[in-house]
Coordinates of C-alpha atoms in Angstrom, one line a residue:
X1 CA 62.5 -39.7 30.7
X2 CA 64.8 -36.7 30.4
X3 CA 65.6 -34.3 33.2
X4 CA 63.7 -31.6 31.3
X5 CA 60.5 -33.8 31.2
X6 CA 60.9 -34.7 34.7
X7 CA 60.8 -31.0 35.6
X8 CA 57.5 -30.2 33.2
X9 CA 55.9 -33.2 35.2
X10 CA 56.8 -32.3 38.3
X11 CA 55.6 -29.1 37.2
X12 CA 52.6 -29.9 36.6
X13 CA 51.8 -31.7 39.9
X14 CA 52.5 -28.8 41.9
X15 CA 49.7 -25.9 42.8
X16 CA 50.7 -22.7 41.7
X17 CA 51.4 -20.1 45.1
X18 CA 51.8 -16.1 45.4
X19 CA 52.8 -14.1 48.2
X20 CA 50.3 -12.5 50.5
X21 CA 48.7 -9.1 49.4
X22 CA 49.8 -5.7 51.3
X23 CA 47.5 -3.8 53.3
X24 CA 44.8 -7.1 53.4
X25 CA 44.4 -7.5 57.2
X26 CA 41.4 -9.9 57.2
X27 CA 42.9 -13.8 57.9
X28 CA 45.0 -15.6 55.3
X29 CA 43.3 -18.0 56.0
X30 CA 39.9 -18.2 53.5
X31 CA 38.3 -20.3 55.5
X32 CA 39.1 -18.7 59.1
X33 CA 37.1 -15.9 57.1
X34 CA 34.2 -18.4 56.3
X35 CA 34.1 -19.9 59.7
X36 CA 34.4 -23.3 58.3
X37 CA 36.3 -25.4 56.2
X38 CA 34.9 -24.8 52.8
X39 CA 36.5 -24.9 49.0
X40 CA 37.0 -21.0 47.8
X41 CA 35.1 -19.4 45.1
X42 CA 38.1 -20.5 43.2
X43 CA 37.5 -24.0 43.5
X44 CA 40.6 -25.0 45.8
X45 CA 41.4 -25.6 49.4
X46 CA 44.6 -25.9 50.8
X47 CA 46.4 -27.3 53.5
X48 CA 49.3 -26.9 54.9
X49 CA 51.2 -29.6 56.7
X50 CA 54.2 -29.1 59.2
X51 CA 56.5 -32.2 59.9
X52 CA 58.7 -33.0 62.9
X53 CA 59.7 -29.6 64.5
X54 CA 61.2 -31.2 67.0
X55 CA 62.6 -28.8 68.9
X56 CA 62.9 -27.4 72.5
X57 CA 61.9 -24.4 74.5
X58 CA 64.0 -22.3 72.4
X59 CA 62.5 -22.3 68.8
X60 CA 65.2 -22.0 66.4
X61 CA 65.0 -18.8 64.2
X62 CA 65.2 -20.6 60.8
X63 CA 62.3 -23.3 61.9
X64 CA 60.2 -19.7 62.5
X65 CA 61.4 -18.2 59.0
X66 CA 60.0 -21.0 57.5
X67 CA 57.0 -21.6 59.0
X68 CA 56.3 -17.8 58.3
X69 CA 57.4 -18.0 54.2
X70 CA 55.2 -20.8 53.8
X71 CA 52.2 -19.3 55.2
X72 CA 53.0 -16.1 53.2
X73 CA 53.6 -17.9 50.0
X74 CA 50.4 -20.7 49.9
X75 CA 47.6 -18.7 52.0
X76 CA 46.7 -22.1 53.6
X77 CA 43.1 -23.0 54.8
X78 CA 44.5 -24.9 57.7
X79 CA 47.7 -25.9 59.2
X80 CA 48.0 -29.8 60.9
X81 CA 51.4 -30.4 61.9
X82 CA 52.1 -34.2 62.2
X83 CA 53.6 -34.9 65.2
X84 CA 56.9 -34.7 67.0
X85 CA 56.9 -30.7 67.4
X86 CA 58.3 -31.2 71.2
X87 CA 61.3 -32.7 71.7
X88 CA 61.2 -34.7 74.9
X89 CA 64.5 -35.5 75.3
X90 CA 65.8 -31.8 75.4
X91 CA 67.7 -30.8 78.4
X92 CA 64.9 -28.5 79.6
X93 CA 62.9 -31.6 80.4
X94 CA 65.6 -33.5 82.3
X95 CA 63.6 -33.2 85.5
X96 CA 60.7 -35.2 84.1
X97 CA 61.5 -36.9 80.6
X98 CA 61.3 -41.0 80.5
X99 CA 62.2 -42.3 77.2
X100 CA 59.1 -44.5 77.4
X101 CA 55.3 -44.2 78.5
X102 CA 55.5 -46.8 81.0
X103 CA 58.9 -45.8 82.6
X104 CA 59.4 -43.6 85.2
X105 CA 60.1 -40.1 84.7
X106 CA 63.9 -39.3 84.6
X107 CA 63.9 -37.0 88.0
X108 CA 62.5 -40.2 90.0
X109 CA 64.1 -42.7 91.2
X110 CA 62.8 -46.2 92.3
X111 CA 63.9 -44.7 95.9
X112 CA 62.0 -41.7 95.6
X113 CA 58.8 -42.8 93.8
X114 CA 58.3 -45.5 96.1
X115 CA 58.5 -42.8 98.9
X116 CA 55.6 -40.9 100.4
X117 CA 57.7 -37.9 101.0
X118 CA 55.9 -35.4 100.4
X119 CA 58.9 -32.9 99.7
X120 CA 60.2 -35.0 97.3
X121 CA 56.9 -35.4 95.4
X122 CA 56.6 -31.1 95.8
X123 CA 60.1 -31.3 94.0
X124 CA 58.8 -33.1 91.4
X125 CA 55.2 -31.4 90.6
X126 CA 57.3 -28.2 91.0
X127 CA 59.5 -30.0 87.6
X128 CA 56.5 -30.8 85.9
X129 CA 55.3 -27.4 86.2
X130 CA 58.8 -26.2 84.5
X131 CA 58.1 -28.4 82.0
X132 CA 54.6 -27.1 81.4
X133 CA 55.9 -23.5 80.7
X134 CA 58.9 -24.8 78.6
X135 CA 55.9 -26.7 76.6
X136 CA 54.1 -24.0 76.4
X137 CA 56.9 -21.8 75.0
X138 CA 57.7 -24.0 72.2
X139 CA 54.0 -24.2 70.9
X140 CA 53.6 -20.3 71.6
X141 CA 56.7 -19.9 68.7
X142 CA 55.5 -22.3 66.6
X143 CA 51.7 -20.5 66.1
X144 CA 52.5 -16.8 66.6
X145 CA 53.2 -16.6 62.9
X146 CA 49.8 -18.6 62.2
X147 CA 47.7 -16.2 65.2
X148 CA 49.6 -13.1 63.4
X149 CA 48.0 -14.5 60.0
X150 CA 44.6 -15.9 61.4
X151 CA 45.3 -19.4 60.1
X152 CA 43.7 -22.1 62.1
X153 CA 45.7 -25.4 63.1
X154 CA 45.4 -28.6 64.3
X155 CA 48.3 -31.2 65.9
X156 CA 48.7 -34.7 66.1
X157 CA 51.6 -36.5 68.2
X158 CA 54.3 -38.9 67.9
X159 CA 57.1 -40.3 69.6
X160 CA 58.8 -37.8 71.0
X161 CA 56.1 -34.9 72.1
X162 CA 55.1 -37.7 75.3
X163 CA 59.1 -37.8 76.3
X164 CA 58.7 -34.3 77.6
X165 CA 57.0 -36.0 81.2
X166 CA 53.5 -34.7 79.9
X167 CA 50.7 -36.8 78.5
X168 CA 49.4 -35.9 75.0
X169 CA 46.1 -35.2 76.7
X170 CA 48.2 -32.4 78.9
X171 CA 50.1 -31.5 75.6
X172 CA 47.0 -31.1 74.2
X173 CA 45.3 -29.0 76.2
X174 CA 48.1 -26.3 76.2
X175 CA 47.5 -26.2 72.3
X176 CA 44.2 -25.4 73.1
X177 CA 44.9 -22.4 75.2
X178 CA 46.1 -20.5 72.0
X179 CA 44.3 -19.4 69.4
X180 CA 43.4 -20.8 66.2
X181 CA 43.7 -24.5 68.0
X182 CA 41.0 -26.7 66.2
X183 CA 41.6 -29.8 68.5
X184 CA 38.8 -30.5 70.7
X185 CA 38.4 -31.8 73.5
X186 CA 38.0 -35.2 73.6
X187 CA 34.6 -36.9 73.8
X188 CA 35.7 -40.1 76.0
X189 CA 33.3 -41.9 74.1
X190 CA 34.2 -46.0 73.7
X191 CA 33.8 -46.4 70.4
X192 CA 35.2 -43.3 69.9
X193 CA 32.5 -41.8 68.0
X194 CA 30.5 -40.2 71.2
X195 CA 29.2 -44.1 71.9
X196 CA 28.3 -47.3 70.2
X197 CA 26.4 -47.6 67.3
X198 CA 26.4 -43.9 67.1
X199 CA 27.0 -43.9 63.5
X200 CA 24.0 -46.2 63.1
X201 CA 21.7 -44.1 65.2
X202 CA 22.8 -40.3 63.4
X203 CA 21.5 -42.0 60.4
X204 CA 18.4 -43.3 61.4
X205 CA 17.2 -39.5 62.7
X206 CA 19.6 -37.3 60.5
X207 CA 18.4 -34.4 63.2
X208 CA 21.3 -32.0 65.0
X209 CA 20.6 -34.4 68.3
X210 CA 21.3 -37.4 66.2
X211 CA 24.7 -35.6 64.7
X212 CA 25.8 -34.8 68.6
X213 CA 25.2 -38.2 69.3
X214 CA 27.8 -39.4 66.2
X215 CA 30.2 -37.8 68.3
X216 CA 30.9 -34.1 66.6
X217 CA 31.1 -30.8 68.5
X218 CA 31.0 -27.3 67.7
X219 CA 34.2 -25.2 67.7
X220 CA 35.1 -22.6 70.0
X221 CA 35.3 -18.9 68.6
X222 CA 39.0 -19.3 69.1
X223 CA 39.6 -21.6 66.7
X224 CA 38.8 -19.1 64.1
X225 CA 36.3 -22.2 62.6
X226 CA 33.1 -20.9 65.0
X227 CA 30.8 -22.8 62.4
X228 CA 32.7 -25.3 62.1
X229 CA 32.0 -29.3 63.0
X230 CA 34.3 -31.6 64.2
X231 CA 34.2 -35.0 65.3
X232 CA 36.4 -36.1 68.7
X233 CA 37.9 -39.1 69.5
X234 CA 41.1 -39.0 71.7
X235 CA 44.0 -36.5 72.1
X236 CA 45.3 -36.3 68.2
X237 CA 42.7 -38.1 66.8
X238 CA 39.7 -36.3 65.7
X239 CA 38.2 -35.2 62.0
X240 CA 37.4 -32.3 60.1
X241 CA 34.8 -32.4 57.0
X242 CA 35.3 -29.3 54.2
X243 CA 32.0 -28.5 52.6
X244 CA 32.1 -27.5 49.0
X245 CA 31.7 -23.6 47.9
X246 CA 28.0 -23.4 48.2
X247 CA 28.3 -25.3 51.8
X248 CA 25.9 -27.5 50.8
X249 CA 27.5 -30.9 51.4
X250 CA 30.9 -32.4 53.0
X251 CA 33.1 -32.7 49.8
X252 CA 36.3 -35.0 52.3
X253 CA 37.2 -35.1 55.6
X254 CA 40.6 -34.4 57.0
X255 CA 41.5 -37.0 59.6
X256 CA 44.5 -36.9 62.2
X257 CA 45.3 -40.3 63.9
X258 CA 47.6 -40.2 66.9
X259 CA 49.6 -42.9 65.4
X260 CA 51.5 -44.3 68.6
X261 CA 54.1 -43.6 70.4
X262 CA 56.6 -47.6 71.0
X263 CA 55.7 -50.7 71.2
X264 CA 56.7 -52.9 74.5
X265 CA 57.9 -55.4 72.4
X266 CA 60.3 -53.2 70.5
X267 CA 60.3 -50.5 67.8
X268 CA 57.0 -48.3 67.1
X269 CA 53.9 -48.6 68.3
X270 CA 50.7 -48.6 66.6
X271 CA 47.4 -46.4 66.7
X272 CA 44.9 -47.4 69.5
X273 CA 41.8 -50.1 69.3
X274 CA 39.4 -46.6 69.4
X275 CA 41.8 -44.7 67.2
X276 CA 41.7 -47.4 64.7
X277 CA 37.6 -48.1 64.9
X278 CA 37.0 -44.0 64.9
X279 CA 39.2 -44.4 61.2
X280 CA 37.2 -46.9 59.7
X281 CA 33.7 -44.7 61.2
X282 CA 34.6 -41.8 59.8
X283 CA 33.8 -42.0 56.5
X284 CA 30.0 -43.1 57.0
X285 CA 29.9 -40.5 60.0
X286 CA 30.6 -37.8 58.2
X287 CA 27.9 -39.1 55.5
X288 CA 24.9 -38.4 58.3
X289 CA 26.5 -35.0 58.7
X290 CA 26.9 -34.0 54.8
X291 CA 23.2 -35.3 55.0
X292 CA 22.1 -32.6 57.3
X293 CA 23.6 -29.6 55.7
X294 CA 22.3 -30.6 52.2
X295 CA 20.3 -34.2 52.4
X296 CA 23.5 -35.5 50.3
X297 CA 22.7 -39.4 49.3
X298 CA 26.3 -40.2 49.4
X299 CA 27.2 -43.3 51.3
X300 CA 30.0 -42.2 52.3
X301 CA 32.4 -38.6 52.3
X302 CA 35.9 -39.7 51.2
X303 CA 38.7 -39.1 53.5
X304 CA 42.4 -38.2 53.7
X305 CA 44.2 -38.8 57.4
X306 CA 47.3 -36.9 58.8
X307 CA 49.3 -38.4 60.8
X308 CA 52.9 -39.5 62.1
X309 CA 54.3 -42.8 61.3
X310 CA 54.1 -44.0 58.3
X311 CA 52.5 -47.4 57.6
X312 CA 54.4 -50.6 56.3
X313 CA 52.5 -50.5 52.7
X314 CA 55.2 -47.4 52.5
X315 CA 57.4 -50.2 51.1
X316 CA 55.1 -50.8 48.4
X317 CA 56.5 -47.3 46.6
X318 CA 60.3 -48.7 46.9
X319 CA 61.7 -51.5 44.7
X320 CA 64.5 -53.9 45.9
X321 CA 67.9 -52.8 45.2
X322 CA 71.7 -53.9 45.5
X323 CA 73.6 -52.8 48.5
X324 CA 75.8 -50.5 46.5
X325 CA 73.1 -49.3 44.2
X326 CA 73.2 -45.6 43.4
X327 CA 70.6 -44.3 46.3
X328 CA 70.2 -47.3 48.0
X329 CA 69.0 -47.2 51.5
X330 CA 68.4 -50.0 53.9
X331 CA 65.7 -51.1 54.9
X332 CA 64.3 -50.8 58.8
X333 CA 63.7 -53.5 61.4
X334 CA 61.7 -55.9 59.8
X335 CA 63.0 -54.5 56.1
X336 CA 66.6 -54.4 57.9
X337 CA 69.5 -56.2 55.7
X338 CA 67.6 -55.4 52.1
X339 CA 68.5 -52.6 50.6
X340 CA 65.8 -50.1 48.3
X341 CA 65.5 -47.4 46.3
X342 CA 62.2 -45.0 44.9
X343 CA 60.1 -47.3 42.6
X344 CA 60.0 -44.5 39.8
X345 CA 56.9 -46.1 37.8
X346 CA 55.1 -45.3 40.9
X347 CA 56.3 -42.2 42.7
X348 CA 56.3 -38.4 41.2
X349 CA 59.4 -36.7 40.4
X350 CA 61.1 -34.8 42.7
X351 CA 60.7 -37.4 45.2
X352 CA 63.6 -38.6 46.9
X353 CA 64.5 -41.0 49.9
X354 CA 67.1 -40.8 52.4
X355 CA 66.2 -43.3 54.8
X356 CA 64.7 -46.2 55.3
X357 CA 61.0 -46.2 56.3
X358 CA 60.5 -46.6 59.9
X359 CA 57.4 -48.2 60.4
X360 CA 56.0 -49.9 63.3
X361 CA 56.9 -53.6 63.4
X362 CA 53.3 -55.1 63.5
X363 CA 51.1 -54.4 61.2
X364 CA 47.8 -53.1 63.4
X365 CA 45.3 -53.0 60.4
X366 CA 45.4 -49.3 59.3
X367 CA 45.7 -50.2 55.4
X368 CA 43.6 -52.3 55.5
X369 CA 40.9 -50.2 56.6
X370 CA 42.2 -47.1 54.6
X371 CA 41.5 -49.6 51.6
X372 CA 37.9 -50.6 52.4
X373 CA 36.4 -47.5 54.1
X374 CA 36.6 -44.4 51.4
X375 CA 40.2 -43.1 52.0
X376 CA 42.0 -41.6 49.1
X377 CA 45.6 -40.4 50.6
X378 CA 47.7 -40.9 53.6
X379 CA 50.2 -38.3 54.8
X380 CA 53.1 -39.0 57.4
X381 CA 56.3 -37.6 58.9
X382 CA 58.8 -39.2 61.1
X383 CA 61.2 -39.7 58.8
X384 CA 63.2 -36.5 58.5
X385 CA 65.1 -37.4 55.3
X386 CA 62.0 -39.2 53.3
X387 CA 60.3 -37.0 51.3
X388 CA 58.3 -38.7 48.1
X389 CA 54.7 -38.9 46.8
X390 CA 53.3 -42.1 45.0
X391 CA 50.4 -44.2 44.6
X392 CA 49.8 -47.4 44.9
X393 CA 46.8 -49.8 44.2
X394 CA 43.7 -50.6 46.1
X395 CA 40.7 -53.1 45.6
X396 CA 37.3 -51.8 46.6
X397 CA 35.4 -49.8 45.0
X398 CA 34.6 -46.3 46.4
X399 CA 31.4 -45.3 47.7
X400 CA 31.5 -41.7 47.2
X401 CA 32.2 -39.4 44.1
X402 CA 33.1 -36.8 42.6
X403 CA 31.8 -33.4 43.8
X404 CA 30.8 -33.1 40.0
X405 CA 29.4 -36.5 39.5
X406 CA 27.9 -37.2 42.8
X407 CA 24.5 -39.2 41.4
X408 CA 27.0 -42.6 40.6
X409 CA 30.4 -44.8 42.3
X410 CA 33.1 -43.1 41.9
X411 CA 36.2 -46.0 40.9
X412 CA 39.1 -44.7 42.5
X413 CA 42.6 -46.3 41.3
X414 CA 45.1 -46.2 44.3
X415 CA 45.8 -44.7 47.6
X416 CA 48.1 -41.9 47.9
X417 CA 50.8 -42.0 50.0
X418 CA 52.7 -38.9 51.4
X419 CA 55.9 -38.9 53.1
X420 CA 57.1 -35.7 54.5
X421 CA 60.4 -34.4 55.4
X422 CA 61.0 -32.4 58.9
X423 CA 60.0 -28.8 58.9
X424 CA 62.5 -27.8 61.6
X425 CA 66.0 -27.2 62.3
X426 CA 66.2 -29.1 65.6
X427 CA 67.2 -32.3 64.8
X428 CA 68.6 -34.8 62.1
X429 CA 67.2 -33.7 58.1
X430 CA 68.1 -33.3 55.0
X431 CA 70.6 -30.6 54.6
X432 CA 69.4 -27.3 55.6
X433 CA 68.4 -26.0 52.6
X434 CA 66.0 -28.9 52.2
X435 CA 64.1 -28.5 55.1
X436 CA 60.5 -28.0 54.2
X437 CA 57.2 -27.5 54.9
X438 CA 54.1 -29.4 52.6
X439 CA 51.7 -27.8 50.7
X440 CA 48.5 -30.1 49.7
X441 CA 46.0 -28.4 47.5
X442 CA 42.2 -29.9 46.6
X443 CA 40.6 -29.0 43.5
X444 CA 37.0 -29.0 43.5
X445 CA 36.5 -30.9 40.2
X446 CA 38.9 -33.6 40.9
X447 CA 38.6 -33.3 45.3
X448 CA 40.5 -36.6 45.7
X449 CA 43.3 -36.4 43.5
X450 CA 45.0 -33.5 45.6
X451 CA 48.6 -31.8 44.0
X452 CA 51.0 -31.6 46.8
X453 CA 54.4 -29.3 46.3
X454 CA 57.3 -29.3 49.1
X455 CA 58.2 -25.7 50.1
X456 CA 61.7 -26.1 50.7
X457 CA 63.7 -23.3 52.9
X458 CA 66.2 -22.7 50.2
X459 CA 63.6 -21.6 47.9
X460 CA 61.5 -19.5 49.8
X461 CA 64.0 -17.8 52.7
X462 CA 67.8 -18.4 51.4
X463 CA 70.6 -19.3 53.1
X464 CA 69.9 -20.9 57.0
X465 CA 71.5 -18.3 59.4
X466 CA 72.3 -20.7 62.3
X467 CA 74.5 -23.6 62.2
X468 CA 72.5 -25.9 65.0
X469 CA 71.0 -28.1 62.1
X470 CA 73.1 -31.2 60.8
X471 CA 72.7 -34.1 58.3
X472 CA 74.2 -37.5 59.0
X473 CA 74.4 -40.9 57.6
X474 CA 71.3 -43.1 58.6
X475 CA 72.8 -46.4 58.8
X476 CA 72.3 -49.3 60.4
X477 CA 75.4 -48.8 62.8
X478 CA 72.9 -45.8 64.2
X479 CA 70.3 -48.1 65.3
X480 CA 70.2 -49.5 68.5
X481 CA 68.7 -52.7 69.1
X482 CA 65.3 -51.9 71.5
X483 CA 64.2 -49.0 67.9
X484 CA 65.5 -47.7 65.0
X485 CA 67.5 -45.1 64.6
X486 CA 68.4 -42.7 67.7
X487 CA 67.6 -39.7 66.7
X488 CA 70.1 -37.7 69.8
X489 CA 72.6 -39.7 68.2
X490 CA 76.0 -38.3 66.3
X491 CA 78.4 -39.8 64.5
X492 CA 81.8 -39.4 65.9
X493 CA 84.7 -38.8 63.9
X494 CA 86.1 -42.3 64.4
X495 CA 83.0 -43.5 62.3
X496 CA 82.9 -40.5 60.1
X497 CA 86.2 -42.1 59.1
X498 CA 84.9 -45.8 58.7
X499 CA 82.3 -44.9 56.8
X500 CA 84.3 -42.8 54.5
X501 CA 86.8 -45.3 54.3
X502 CA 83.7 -48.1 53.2
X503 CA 83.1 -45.6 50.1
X504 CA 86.7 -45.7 49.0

């Protein structure tokens, strides 16, 4: 395929976008002006997703630019950004950061937390309460441009927010205190759908008390979504349906799965046992709901999740490659010592990979149940130099359909897999010109085979006006044993030279 029919394809995979309108102060957002996450009168929805900001108390200028651009340019229903947005290790946190959720913060040692002095536990709850305002600062950047805008947005986490010394739960909750925050709080429910069998019982009634009971609360006026439903689970992992235009059924549901933070055993860790059952609910959950707004007979209301590892299947879009292999990139952990490149037959152009997927090490299941229980795409960060779209085959036939042919199965032919590239100008990325945020647009007559376009910073703002961000070589001489690749880590200039000298 020639470069110019690579660029009409790509083309033609991307959702067109126009700048904002002068003098139109209602929300951007169309559906902050619904109250509810609904298709347009125009037959689209979008979303806008925000990767690995990873960044401390002091927001960098270019990581705002962005933001702002992108909201300008798509008009986004929603914004979910996919974890990492708080960098944990960042000096500000020195006081309380621990590199892992069962270690001991940084300001305590064994000494001191074995003591009961109570001036040295002041010391300490007078930290955390540093942190909490430096926390607090760094989501305040991040959403003024979306409160200036009236563009609702929801957050997941990942492995770095926790690192900070607060839980996700605490993290949480100061998203909440700003407006247009969608997360809810959390329903403590076991199976993480308000109960067990809760599903089972919504159906059987298909009343409002029933729909409570399958674990889904109103929004708060704040959000900007007063009308709208969302089921709860556990901080970062909780599900949004989108009705169609008329609101008279749940077309999908959005999904964001706390993905895990490390594994004790080494490398990533994986999504909780409730996280992982309130994925494979969803689906049929949302069914009783789209039953009560417009007695739908759909089995089941196909879903998309957000979240912030990527999943092992990743692979499945690369193709094994020689070590010296134009754009080859080794593998990670378990894929360590094999080298791959973008399987083209099965990504879209445009796509491009830069380092090698960093999945957890065990596989907990989540494919699996994406497979079998109505899910059409996945969408992850972490990766900061990854950024590719592709497809790849499941075996189950869906429940649900299309919005247009609703009355029979819909066949749907693979699962789409997003990787995203980081959205800030914190830490490690592409060069700056690259970073990016993700625009992922639905189209009513085809709701499940979304067009996605990266909205890179070169294109929309220019040149980067601060220096902070840098690009390095993800090898593996940059991952330490106990996980992949350290992300605080630069190369210095003795291995600058190695490596330039192993390209000669």
């Amino acid at each position: 395929m020639t470069e110019l029919q690579n660029a009409a394809k790509a083309a033609a995979t991307r959702p067109r976008i126009q700048p904002a309108e002068e003098g139109d102060d209602r929300p951007l957002s169309v559906s902050a002006r619904l109250g509810r996450l609904q298709f347009h009168q125009s037959g689209k929805f979008r979303v806008l997703q925000l990767a690995d900001i990873q960044d401390g108390p002091k927001v960098s200028k270019d990581t705002v630019k962005l933001i702002e651009a992108s909201l300008d340019a798509t008009r986004p229903d929603i914004v979910i950004f996919t974890g990492n947005q708080i960098a944990g290790y960042d000096p500000a946190y020195a006081q309380t950061t621990r590199k892992r959720r069962w270690s001991a913060a940084a300001g305590i040692s064994s000494r001191t937390a074995s003591s009961k002095s109570s001036e040295a536990s002041e010391r300490f709850e007078a930290a955390l309460e540093r942190t909490c305002a430096s926390v607090r600062a760094t989501v305040e950047q991040l959403v003024r441009p979306l409160a200036d805008r009236g563009i609702p947005w929801a957050v997941t986490f990942g492995n770095h927010d926790f690192q900070c010394g607060l839980s996700n739960a605490e993290i949480e909750s100061i998203c909440r205190e700003f407006p247009g925050c969608v997360n809810p709080e959390p329903t403590g429910g076991e199976s993480g759908l308000g109960g067990a069998n809760s599903a089972n019982s919504a159906n059987s009634e298909g009343s409002m008390d029933s729909a409570e009971a399958a674990g889904f609360v109103q929004l708060r006026a704040e959000s900007y979504l007063p009308n709208q439903r969302v089921f709860a689970c556990e901080p970062g992992t909780f599900a949004l349906p989108v009705a169609d235009v008329d609101h008279t059924m749940s077309v999908l549901g959005l999904v964001l799965l706390d993905s895990g933070d490390y594994a004790r055993s080494g490398g990533y860790g994986s999504p909780s046992a409730a996280a992982l059952q309130f994925l494979a609910d969803m689906p049929k959950a949302m069914r009783a709901q789209s039953q009560e707004i417009g007695r739908s007979q759909e089995p089941a209301v196909p879903c998309m999740v957000f979240q912030h590892f990527p999943v092992q299947q990743y692979y499945q879009l690369l193709k094994p490659a020689a070590a010296n292999a134009a754009r080859a990139i080794e593998g990670y952990r378990n894929f360590a010592g094999k080298h791959y490149v973008l399987d083209e037959e099965k990504t879209l152009p445009g796509s491009y990979l830069g380092e090698g997927v960093s999945c957890p090490d065990a596989d907990s299941g989540e494919f699996a149940i994406l497979e079998q229980h109505d899910y059409f795409a996945i969408s992850a960060g972490h990766d900061h130099r990854n950024a590719f779209v592709g497809t790849v085959p499941v075996s189950r036939e869906m429940a649900s359909a299309d919005a247009q042919t609703a009355a029979s199965p819909g066949k749907v032919g693979g699962l789409m897999m997003i990787a995203s590239p980081t959205s800030g100008f914190g830490s490690y990325g592409p060069v700056p010109q690259k970073r990016a945020a993700r625009l992922i647009e639905f189209d009513i007559r085809h709701p499940y085979e979304p067009r996605t376009q990266l909205l890179e910073y070169g294109e929309l703002v220019g040149k980067p006006s601060a220096g902070k961000a840098y690009a390095y070589g993800m090898t593996s001489e940059s991952k330490p044993e106990s996980e992949g690749v350290d992300l605080l880590h630069r190369p210095t200039w003795w291995s600058k030279l190695l490596t330039w000298l192993r390209k000669k």
